[in-house]
Amino acid sequence: MSPRFQPDDKLYKQRNTLKVEYVPDNIVGRDNEIEEYEAALQPVINGEYPDNIFIYGKTGVGKTAVTNFLLNELEESAEHFDVDISVITVNCDGLSTSYQAAISLVNKLRSPENHIAETGHPQSKVYRLLWDELNTLSGTVIVVLDEIDHLTDDTFLYQITRADNNGYIDNIQLGLIGISNDSTFREQLDAKVQSSLCETEISFPPYGADELQKVLEQRAKIAFHPEALDEGVIPLCAALGRQDGGDARRAITLLRKAGDLARTENAETVTTNHVERAQEKLEAQQSMDIMRNLTEHEQLTLYALTTLAAEEATPARSRVVYQRYKKLCEFRGRDPRTARRMRSFLSDFEILNLTVSRKEHLGQDGGTYREHELTRDIATVVDALQTPISEFGAHQSIIEYLPDSGEEFSTLKD
Ligand SMILES: Nc1ncnc2c1ncn2[C@@H]1O[C@H](COP(=O)(O)OP(=O)(O)OP(=O)(O)O)[C@@H](O)[C@H]1O
Ligand SMILES: [Mg+2]
């Protein structure tokens, strides 16, 4: 018998280059941003004190990729011109407090055998250790704080932006690069921190379809064999990627999912049909995550609309959805939110692409009302709403969509 798993590389040359972890050698489609960024880093090569730089833009727009690329180039140029620089990167994802960020930076500056514990030090000691470590360096030190918006307090940023003024560091010229995908982060900072950290700001806008196409073409060239992709595949991934917020990470993932689908089906090439189906799957997965993360009353509102959909009573008016929602709440003796609040949930669902609604006009007296319906199929929504359904009871209309005859759920009439 031949082995169940067989190596197979008809389509892919290097599938790994489509994974999120892969770091591209070259950046395409970010010329303006790179130009601004380069100008902001130029003082480093001149041996001048660098400005702090604040980079912001939505997820997947190349903030981290461009930063890594330019700092590599900077290090190479510095070596060439014999300029003394050190670059230290801290990803603040997973760190929430200033205390954790400071310890993480200390440990980045120390060799592994000298790492300090992540807890149990007085705060003042942690900062003293940090200044000591920084003072062992010389020349220009660039500290990159990626995903800086994960920090919930700005003590660390306050300390580090003022370290030079306060005389804590002497030997070095310190430059900070903060990267954020939360546009409100900057406004929340203490005014002094803000003016210091954001000396130079560079915004990364979402990618347009042309730029995504360049990114995808570059990646596809190394990931797939020549001729593996049908002609329309990359333009379609780029167009869909543009619609989904101009996020390169998502566009690359879409291409990989389309490639995987083609490979599973033993297709000769990846076609636009593979892309369309991969997109449907990605969207379903995304809305699944969104639905699972809604608050309880949002989920109950969606549940109410789902029962109406199962009764073929959608599009349904907000008023009707509210009646059903109230019933679901009352079944477990819970207080419903106001009708107005529930209507705001319904409009949020539309933004999240879970529902669509239409405004309807009431005859001559000119009143209007809204009608809502699901964009996802009932089984998918029921699957995502397992928690509220088991807690609040399974409405009779959705019993047939439950995984196992619904026995473990109580039945809720009307
Ligand atoms: N211009 C580009 N050229 C080549 N690859 C790119 C480009 N922009 C983004 N990518 C790729 O897309 C993915 C997402 O980019 P990146 O990680 O830089 O996004 P980000 O802006 O840092 O997002 P987040 O805010 O979520 O951290 C990465 O895999 C990256 O390699
Ligand atoms: Mg990033």
PDB file of C-alpha atoms in Angstrom, residues 14-222:
ATOM      1  CA  GLN A  14       7.756  27.392  -1.529  1.00  0.00           C
ATOM      2  CA  ARG A  15       4.425  27.540   0.260  1.00  0.00           C
ATOM      3  CA  ASN A  16       6.134  28.827   3.420  1.00  0.00           C
ATOM      4  CA  THR A  17       6.636  32.194   1.827  1.00  0.00           C
ATOM      5  CA  LEU A  18       2.860  32.712   2.026  1.00  0.00           C
ATOM      6  CA  LYS A  19       2.789  32.175   5.774  1.00  0.00           C
ATOM      7  CA  VAL A  20       2.466  35.155   8.083  1.00  0.00           C
ATOM      8  CA  GLU A  21       5.874  34.536   9.642  1.00  0.00           C
ATOM      9  CA  TYR A  22       7.729  34.898   6.362  1.00  0.00           C
ATOM     10  CA  VAL A  23       9.797  38.086   6.063  1.00  0.00           C
ATOM     11  CA  PRO A  24      10.056  39.367   2.470  1.00  0.00           C
ATOM     12  CA  ASP A  25      13.495  40.513   1.233  1.00  0.00           C
ATOM     13  CA  ASN A  26      11.990  43.380  -0.567  1.00  0.00           C
ATOM     14  CA  ILE A  27       9.113  45.782  -0.076  1.00  0.00           C
ATOM     15  CA  VAL A  28       6.917  46.841  -2.953  1.00  0.00           C
ATOM     16  CA  GLY A  29       4.117  49.400  -3.178  1.00  0.00           C
ATOM     17  CA  ARG A  30       5.140  51.556  -0.185  1.00  0.00           C
ATOM     18  CA  ASP A  31       7.418  54.044  -1.919  1.00  0.00           C
ATOM     19  CA  ASN A  32       6.054  57.218  -0.312  1.00  0.00           C
ATOM     20  CA  GLU A  33       6.086  55.798   3.183  1.00  0.00           C
ATOM     21  CA  ILE A  34       9.598  54.434   2.704  1.00  0.00           C
ATOM     22  CA  GLU A  35      10.782  57.816   1.501  1.00  0.00           C
ATOM     23  CA  GLU A  36       9.406  59.580   4.580  1.00  0.00           C
ATOM     24  CA  TYR A  37      10.726  56.892   6.881  1.00  0.00           C
ATOM     25  CA  GLU A  38      14.169  57.039   5.301  1.00  0.00           C
ATOM     26  CA  ALA A  39      14.298  60.786   5.746  1.00  0.00           C
ATOM     27  CA  ALA A  40      13.408  60.368   9.412  1.00  0.00           C
ATOM     28  CA  LEU A  41      16.241  57.852   9.894  1.00  0.00           C
ATOM     29  CA  GLN A  42      18.828  59.832   7.936  1.00  0.00           C
ATOM     30  CA  PRO A  43      20.206  61.682  11.029  1.00  0.00           C
ATOM     31  CA  VAL A  44      21.384  58.321  12.372  1.00  0.00           C
ATOM     32  CA  ILE A  45      23.893  57.880   9.557  1.00  0.00           C
ATOM     33  CA  ASN A  46      25.026  61.484   9.961  1.00  0.00           C
ATOM     34  CA  GLY A  47      25.780  60.728  13.589  1.00  0.00           C
ATOM     35  CA  GLU A  48      23.107  63.239  14.647  1.00  0.00           C
ATOM     36  CA  TYR A  49      20.545  62.806  17.386  1.00  0.00           C
ATOM     37  CA  PRO A  50      17.587  60.988  15.786  1.00  0.00           C
ATOM     38  CA  ASP A  51      13.983  62.125  16.053  1.00  0.00           C
ATOM     39  CA  ASN A  52      11.549  59.767  17.659  1.00  0.00           C
ATOM     40  CA  ILE A  53       9.207  58.274  15.084  1.00  0.00           C
ATOM     41  CA  PHE A  54       5.603  57.240  15.426  1.00  0.00           C
ATOM     42  CA  ILE A  55       4.189  54.898  12.771  1.00  0.00           C
ATOM     43  CA  TYR A  56       0.479  54.264  12.581  1.00  0.00           C
ATOM     44  CA  GLY A  57      -1.971  52.557  10.263  1.00  0.00           C
ATOM     45  CA  LYS A  58      -4.473  49.715  10.209  1.00  0.00           C
ATOM     46  CA  THR A  59      -3.517  46.072  10.460  1.00  0.00           C
ATOM     47  CA  GLY A  60      -1.588  44.459   7.595  1.00  0.00           C
ATOM     48  CA  VAL A  61      -0.471  47.671   5.898  1.00  0.00           C
ATOM     49  CA  GLY A  62       3.240  46.920   6.141  1.00  0.00           C
ATOM     50  CA  LYS A  63       4.245  48.853   9.276  1.00  0.00           C
ATOM     51  CA  THR A  64       6.310  46.019  10.734  1.00  0.00           C
ATOM     52  CA  ALA A  65       7.578  44.767   7.368  1.00  0.00           C
ATOM     53  CA  VAL A  66       8.780  48.221   6.261  1.00  0.00           C
ATOM     54  CA  THR A  67      10.335  48.923   9.669  1.00  0.00           C
ATOM     55  CA  ASN A  68      12.293  45.664   9.646  1.00  0.00           C
ATOM     56  CA  PHE A  69      13.368  46.232   6.084  1.00  0.00           C
ATOM     57  CA  LEU A  70      14.588  49.789   6.667  1.00  0.00           C
ATOM     58  CA  LEU A  71      16.332  49.032   9.932  1.00  0.00           C
ATOM     59  CA  ASN A  72      18.217  46.189   8.243  1.00  0.00           C
ATOM     60  CA  GLU A  73      19.274  48.581   5.528  1.00  0.00           C
ATOM     61  CA  LEU A  74      20.227  51.128   8.163  1.00  0.00           C
ATOM     62  CA  GLU A  75      22.414  48.629   9.976  1.00  0.00           C
ATOM     63  CA  GLU A  76      24.131  47.685   6.741  1.00  0.00           C
ATOM     64  CA  SER A  77      24.734  51.309   5.823  1.00  0.00           C
ATOM     65  CA  ALA A  78      26.017  52.027   9.322  1.00  0.00           C
ATOM     66  CA  GLU A  79      28.484  49.207   9.016  1.00  0.00           C
ATOM     67  CA  HIS A  80      29.604  50.521   5.676  1.00  0.00           C
ATOM     68  CA  PHE A  81      30.219  54.026   6.998  1.00  0.00           C
ATOM     69  CA  ASP A  82      31.484  52.769  10.344  1.00  0.00           C
ATOM     70  CA  VAL A  83      28.714  54.414  12.347  1.00  0.00           C
ATOM     71  CA  ASP A  84      28.022  52.954  15.770  1.00  0.00           C
ATOM     72  CA  ILE A  85      24.358  51.927  16.050  1.00  0.00           C
ATOM     73  CA  SER A  86      22.315  49.297  17.876  1.00  0.00           C
ATOM     74  CA  VAL A  87      18.730  48.373  17.132  1.00  0.00           C
ATOM     75  CA  ILE A  88      16.526  46.700  19.737  1.00  0.00           C
ATOM     76  CA  THR A  89      12.974  45.633  18.987  1.00  0.00           C
ATOM     77  CA  VAL A  90      10.334  44.894  21.592  1.00  0.00           C
ATOM     78  CA  ASN A  91       6.948  43.618  20.515  1.00  0.00           C
ATOM     79  CA  CYS A  92       4.448  44.795  23.107  1.00  0.00           C
ATOM     80  CA  ASP A  93       1.866  42.182  22.109  1.00  0.00           C
ATOM     81  CA  GLY A  94       1.408  40.133  25.260  1.00  0.00           C
ATOM     82  CA  LEU A  95       2.862  42.850  27.467  1.00  0.00           C
ATOM     83  CA  SER A  96       0.259  45.063  28.993  1.00  0.00           C
ATOM     84  CA  THR A  97       1.914  47.155  31.671  1.00  0.00           C
ATOM     85  CA  SER A  98       4.835  49.544  31.603  1.00  0.00           C
ATOM     86  CA  TYR A  99       6.513  47.353  34.174  1.00  0.00           C
ATOM     87  CA  GLN A 100       6.453  44.358  31.832  1.00  0.00           C
ATOM     88  CA  ALA A 101       7.671  46.459  28.919  1.00  0.00           C
ATOM     89  CA  ALA A 102      10.614  47.800  30.928  1.00  0.00           C
ATOM     90  CA  ILE A 103      11.614  44.290  32.036  1.00  0.00           C
ATOM     91  CA  SER A 104      11.283  42.997  28.522  1.00  0.00           C
ATOM     92  CA  LEU A 105      13.608  45.724  27.249  1.00  0.00           C
ATOM     93  CA  VAL A 106      16.137  45.033  30.020  1.00  0.00           C
ATOM     94  CA  ASN A 107      16.169  41.380  29.006  1.00  0.00           C
ATOM     95  CA  LYS A 108      16.568  42.235  25.335  1.00  0.00           C
ATOM     96  CA  LEU A 109      19.683  44.153  26.314  1.00  0.00           C
ATOM     97  CA  ARG A 110      21.061  41.324  28.433  1.00  0.00           C
ATOM     98  CA  SER A 111      22.400  37.957  27.402  1.00  0.00           C
ATOM     99  CA  PRO A 112      19.974  35.083  28.124  1.00  0.00           C
ATOM    100  CA  GLU A 113      21.894  33.809  31.154  1.00  0.00           C
ATOM    101  CA  ASN A 114      21.577  37.233  32.794  1.00  0.00           C
ATOM    102  CA  HIS A 115      17.851  37.706  32.229  1.00  0.00           C
ATOM    103  CA  ILE A 116      15.904  39.034  35.177  1.00  0.00           C
ATOM    104  CA  ALA A 117      12.628  37.499  36.387  1.00  0.00           C
ATOM    105  CA  GLU A 118       9.433  38.936  34.929  1.00  0.00           C
ATOM    106  CA  THR A 119       7.985  39.788  38.330  1.00  0.00           C
ATOM    107  CA  GLY A 120       8.984  40.691  41.853  1.00  0.00           C
ATOM    108  CA  HIS A 121      11.256  43.717  41.398  1.00  0.00           C
ATOM    109  CA  PRO A 122      10.523  47.170  42.738  1.00  0.00           C
ATOM    110  CA  GLN A 123       9.728  49.445  39.809  1.00  0.00           C
ATOM    111  CA  SER A 124      12.584  51.828  40.546  1.00  0.00           C
ATOM    112  CA  LYS A 125      15.047  48.970  40.358  1.00  0.00           C
ATOM    113  CA  VAL A 126      13.776  47.893  36.950  1.00  0.00           C
ATOM    114  CA  TYR A 127      14.345  51.378  35.526  1.00  0.00           C
ATOM    115  CA  ARG A 128      17.777  51.593  37.149  1.00  0.00           C
ATOM    116  CA  LEU A 129      18.710  48.309  35.483  1.00  0.00           C
ATOM    117  CA  LEU A 130      17.369  49.629  32.205  1.00  0.00           C
ATOM    118  CA  TRP A 131      19.493  52.815  32.334  1.00  0.00           C
ATOM    119  CA  ASP A 132      22.522  50.733  33.336  1.00  0.00           C
ATOM    120  CA  GLU A 133      22.078  48.457  30.349  1.00  0.00           C
ATOM    121  CA  LEU A 134      21.552  51.335  27.941  1.00  0.00           C
ATOM    122  CA  ASN A 135      24.644  53.075  29.311  1.00  0.00           C
ATOM    123  CA  THR A 136      26.824  50.094  28.431  1.00  0.00           C
ATOM    124  CA  LEU A 137      26.073  50.861  24.777  1.00  0.00           C
ATOM    125  CA  SER A 138      27.485  53.664  22.700  1.00  0.00           C
ATOM    126  CA  GLY A 139      26.586  55.643  19.597  1.00  0.00           C
ATOM    127  CA  THR A 140      22.966  55.664  18.482  1.00  0.00           C
ATOM    128  CA  VAL A 141      20.517  53.229  20.034  1.00  0.00           C
ATOM    129  CA  ILE A 142      17.197  52.709  18.328  1.00  0.00           C
ATOM    130  CA  VAL A 143      14.461  51.096  20.368  1.00  0.00           C
ATOM    131  CA  VAL A 144      11.489  49.868  18.364  1.00  0.00           C
ATOM    132  CA  LEU A 145       8.272  49.378  20.310  1.00  0.00           C
ATOM    133  CA  ASP A 146       5.982  47.463  17.975  1.00  0.00           C
ATOM    134  CA  GLU A 147       2.258  47.136  18.779  1.00  0.00           C
ATOM    135  CA  ILE A 148       2.810  49.859  21.363  1.00  0.00           C
ATOM    136  CA  ASP A 149      -0.975  50.266  21.803  1.00  0.00           C
ATOM    137  CA  HIS A 150      -0.988  47.083  23.879  1.00  0.00           C
ATOM    138  CA  LEU A 151       0.538  49.070  26.734  1.00  0.00           C
ATOM    139  CA  THR A 152      -2.251  50.182  29.022  1.00  0.00           C
ATOM    140  CA  ASP A 153      -0.314  52.880  30.894  1.00  0.00           C
ATOM    141  CA  ASP A 154       2.331  55.294  29.708  1.00  0.00           C
ATOM    142  CA  THR A 155       4.818  55.278  32.609  1.00  0.00           C
ATOM    143  CA  PHE A 156       7.347  53.381  30.528  1.00  0.00           C
ATOM    144  CA  LEU A 157       6.992  55.764  27.615  1.00  0.00           C
ATOM    145  CA  TYR A 158       7.199  58.706  29.986  1.00  0.00           C
ATOM    146  CA  GLN A 159      10.384  57.362  31.550  1.00  0.00           C
ATOM    147  CA  ILE A 160      12.123  56.428  28.357  1.00  0.00           C
ATOM    148  CA  THR A 161      11.280  59.594  26.435  1.00  0.00           C
ATOM    149  CA  ARG A 162      12.653  61.681  29.304  1.00  0.00           C
ATOM    150  CA  ALA A 163      15.641  59.506  30.216  1.00  0.00           C
ATOM    151  CA  ASP A 164      18.115  61.797  28.478  1.00  0.00           C
ATOM    152  CA  ASN A 165      16.674  65.039  29.883  1.00  0.00           C
ATOM    153  CA  ASN A 166      16.617  63.523  33.321  1.00  0.00           C
ATOM    154  CA  GLY A 167      20.264  62.570  33.029  1.00  0.00           C
ATOM    155  CA  TYR A 168      19.650  58.823  33.334  1.00  0.00           C
ATOM    156  CA  ILE A 169      21.476  58.034  30.142  1.00  0.00           C
ATOM    157  CA  ASP A 170      24.608  59.779  28.986  1.00  0.00           C
ATOM    158  CA  ASN A 171      26.719  57.754  26.649  1.00  0.00           C
ATOM    159  CA  ILE A 172      24.171  57.238  23.899  1.00  0.00           C
ATOM    160  CA  GLN A 173      21.798  58.982  21.533  1.00  0.00           C
ATOM    161  CA  LEU A 174      18.460  57.263  21.991  1.00  0.00           C
ATOM    162  CA  GLY A 175      15.839  57.141  19.224  1.00  0.00           C
ATOM    163  CA  LEU A 176      12.435  55.560  19.707  1.00  0.00           C
ATOM    164  CA  ILE A 177      10.172  54.111  17.056  1.00  0.00           C
ATOM    165  CA  GLY A 178       6.606  53.439  18.215  1.00  0.00           C
ATOM    166  CA  ILE A 179       4.280  51.430  15.973  1.00  0.00           C
ATOM    167  CA  SER A 180       0.526  51.318  16.481  1.00  0.00           C
ATOM    168  CA  ASN A 181      -2.538  50.121  14.624  1.00  0.00           C
ATOM    169  CA  ASP A 182      -4.867  51.949  16.943  1.00  0.00           C
ATOM    170  CA  SER A 183      -5.391  55.470  15.683  1.00  0.00           C
ATOM    171  CA  THR A 184      -6.711  56.651  19.057  1.00  0.00           C
ATOM    172  CA  PHE A 185      -3.606  55.526  20.948  1.00  0.00           C
ATOM    173  CA  ARG A 186      -1.677  58.731  20.379  1.00  0.00           C
ATOM    174  CA  GLU A 187      -4.512  60.919  21.679  1.00  0.00           C
ATOM    175  CA  GLN A 188      -4.649  58.965  24.907  1.00  0.00           C
ATOM    176  CA  LEU A 189      -1.010  59.635  25.739  1.00  0.00           C
ATOM    177  CA  ASP A 190       0.127  62.157  28.297  1.00  0.00           C
ATOM    178  CA  ALA A 191       0.789  65.423  26.419  1.00  0.00           C
ATOM    179  CA  LYS A 192       4.528  65.370  27.113  1.00  0.00           C
ATOM    180  CA  VAL A 193       4.897  61.769  26.016  1.00  0.00           C
ATOM    181  CA  GLN A 194       2.873  62.494  22.921  1.00  0.00           C
ATOM    182  CA  SER A 195       4.935  65.447  21.772  1.00  0.00           C
ATOM    183  CA  SER A 196       8.149  63.582  22.410  1.00  0.00           C
ATOM    184  CA  LEU A 197       7.249  60.182  20.963  1.00  0.00           C
ATOM    185  CA  CYS A 198       5.501  61.654  17.937  1.00  0.00           C
ATOM    186  CA  GLU A 199       8.233  64.066  16.809  1.00  0.00           C
ATOM    187  CA  THR A 200       7.904  62.555  13.358  1.00  0.00           C
ATOM    188  CA  GLU A 201       4.699  60.795  12.433  1.00  0.00           C
ATOM    189  CA  ILE A 202       4.249  58.578   9.428  1.00  0.00           C
ATOM    190  CA  SER A 203       0.870  57.261   8.490  1.00  0.00           C
ATOM    191  CA  PHE A 204       0.503  54.018   6.544  1.00  0.00           C
ATOM    192  CA  PRO A 205      -2.784  54.071   4.624  1.00  0.00           C
ATOM    193  CA  PRO A 206      -4.563  50.849   3.603  1.00  0.00           C
ATOM    194  CA  TYR A 207      -3.217  49.333   0.387  1.00  0.00           C
ATOM    195  CA  GLY A 208      -4.989  50.040  -2.867  1.00  0.00           C
ATOM    196  CA  ALA A 209      -5.711  47.207  -5.306  1.00  0.00           C
ATOM    197  CA  ASP A 210      -2.660  48.104  -7.459  1.00  0.00           C
ATOM    198  CA  GLU A 211      -0.328  47.997  -4.489  1.00  0.00           C
ATOM    199  CA  LEU A 212      -1.788  44.719  -3.257  1.00  0.00           C
ATOM    200  CA  GLN A 213      -1.311  43.341  -6.728  1.00  0.00           C
ATOM    201  CA  LYS A 214       2.403  44.202  -6.574  1.00  0.00           C
ATOM    202  CA  VAL A 215       2.766  42.619  -3.142  1.00  0.00           C
ATOM    203  CA  LEU A 216       0.965  39.475  -4.304  1.00  0.00           C
ATOM    204  CA  GLU A 217       2.907  39.218  -7.563  1.00  0.00           C
ATOM    205  CA  GLN A 218       6.187  39.461  -5.725  1.00  0.00           C
ATOM    206  CA  ARG A 219       5.127  36.786  -3.256  1.00  0.00           C
ATOM    207  CA  ALA A 220       3.535  34.485  -5.842  1.00  0.00           C
ATOM    208  CA  LYS A 221       6.746  34.445  -7.853  1.00  0.00           C
ATOM    209  CA  ILE A 222       8.603  32.756  -5.011  1.00  0.00           C
TER     210      ILE A 222
END
